[in-house]
Amino acid sequence: MTIAPDAPTLTTHIPDAPVDVRFTPTGTPLAVRYDGTIWPVAAEPLHWYTRDSWWDTRTTAPRGIGNVVDIEHWRLQVRYSTSALLRTFELRRQPLSEQWLLTSITDS
């Protein structure tokens, strides 16, 4: 990941847009790549889990494949440069998935 030198403008984002996330060795997000721009994390992130009602979307849960109910979430305050305003990205990762999804962007 490299940081784009120009000030980016956010395009209208599609709900659940796939993003790339770079993490520290301890698992804390450092930066998010969205819409061709690197957004470094600029404040302490908030991390939580919710539960997936797998029984509504699947008739059975595969046996022995791992956790099928925990949805992982991060709320990150990011900015593309030190002088830019903070934006809040909310990310989600479904059970058994490696792909992070951007669920919302708000100005902080």
Coordinates of C-alpha atoms in Angstrom, one line a residue:
M1 CA 0.0 0.0 0.0
T2 CA 1.2 3.5 -0.8
I3 CA -0.5 6.7 0.1
A4 CA -1.8 8.8 -2.8
P5 CA -0.3 12.3 -2.9
D6 CA -3.4 14.1 -4.1
A7 CA -6.4 14.9 -1.9
P8 CA -8.9 12.3 -2.7
T9 CA -12.6 12.8 -3.0
L10 CA -15.0 10.1 -1.8
T11 CA -17.2 8.7 -4.5
T12 CA -20.7 7.6 -3.6
H13 CA -19.9 4.4 -1.9
I14 CA -21.7 1.1 -2.6
P15 CA -22.9 -0.6 0.6
D16 CA -20.6 -3.4 1.5
A17 CA -17.8 -2.3 -0.8
P18 CA -14.8 -4.7 -0.5
V19 CA -11.7 -3.0 1.0
D20 CA -8.1 -4.0 1.8
V21 CA -7.1 -3.5 5.4
R22 CA -3.5 -3.5 6.7
F23 CA -3.1 -4.7 10.3
T24 CA -0.4 -4.4 13.0
P25 CA 1.2 -7.7 14.1
T26 CA -1.2 -7.6 17.1
G27 CA -4.3 -7.3 14.8
T28 CA -5.1 -3.6 15.0
P29 CA -5.9 -1.9 11.7
L30 CA -3.3 0.6 10.4
A31 CA -4.8 1.6 7.1
V32 CA -7.7 1.0 4.7
R33 CA -7.5 1.0 0.9
Y34 CA -10.8 2.2 -0.5
D35 CA -11.6 3.7 -3.9
G36 CA -7.9 3.7 -4.9
T37 CA -6.8 5.7 -1.8
I38 CA -5.0 4.7 1.3
W39 CA -6.7 6.0 4.5
P40 CA -4.4 5.7 7.5
V41 CA -6.0 5.1 10.9
A42 CA -5.7 8.3 12.9
A43 CA -7.3 7.5 16.2
E44 CA -7.9 4.5 18.5
P45 CA -10.2 2.0 16.7
L46 CA -13.3 0.5 18.2
H47 CA -13.7 -3.3 17.8
W48 CA -16.7 -5.5 18.4
Y49 CA -18.6 -8.6 17.3
T50 CA -22.2 -9.3 16.5
R51 CA -24.0 -12.6 15.9
D52 CA -25.1 -13.9 12.5
S53 CA -28.4 -15.7 12.3
W54 CA -27.0 -18.4 10.1
W55 CA -30.2 -20.4 10.4
D56 CA -32.0 -17.6 8.4
T57 CA -29.5 -17.8 5.5
R58 CA -28.4 -21.5 5.5
T59 CA -30.3 -24.7 6.3
T60 CA -27.3 -26.2 8.1
A61 CA -24.0 -25.2 9.6
P62 CA -21.1 -27.2 8.2
R63 CA -19.6 -29.4 10.8
G64 CA -16.0 -28.7 12.0
I65 CA -15.3 -25.6 9.8
G66 CA -15.0 -23.1 12.6
N67 CA -17.0 -20.1 13.9
V68 CA -20.1 -19.5 11.7
V69 CA -21.8 -16.9 13.9
D70 CA -19.4 -14.1 14.8
I71 CA -19.4 -11.1 12.6
E72 CA -16.4 -8.9 13.2
H73 CA -16.7 -5.1 13.1
W74 CA -14.2 -2.2 13.3
R75 CA -15.0 1.5 13.5
L76 CA -12.0 3.5 12.3
Q77 CA -11.3 7.2 12.2
V78 CA -9.2 7.8 9.2
R79 CA -7.7 10.6 7.1
Y80 CA -5.6 10.7 4.0
S81 CA -3.3 13.4 5.3
T82 CA -2.5 15.0 8.6
S83 CA -4.3 18.2 7.7
A84 CA -7.4 16.5 6.4
L85 CA -10.6 16.2 8.4
L86 CA -11.3 12.8 10.0
R87 CA -13.8 10.4 8.4
T88 CA -15.3 7.4 10.1
F89 CA -15.2 4.1 8.3
E90 CA -17.2 1.1 9.6
L91 CA -16.0 -2.3 8.4
R92 CA -17.5 -5.7 8.7
R93 CA -16.2 -9.2 8.1
Q94 CA -18.7 -12.1 7.8
P95 CA -18.0 -15.5 9.5
L96 CA -15.6 -17.7 7.5
S97 CA -14.6 -14.8 5.2
E98 CA -11.3 -13.1 4.8
Q99 CA -12.8 -10.1 2.9
W100 CA -13.5 -6.9 4.8
L101 CA -16.5 -4.8 3.7
L102 CA -16.9 -1.1 4.1
T103 CA -20.5 -0.6 5.4
S104 CA -20.5 3.2 6.0
I105 CA -18.5 6.4 5.8
T106 CA -19.3 9.4 7.8
D107 CA -17.6 12.7 8.4
S108 CA -16.3 12.9 12.0

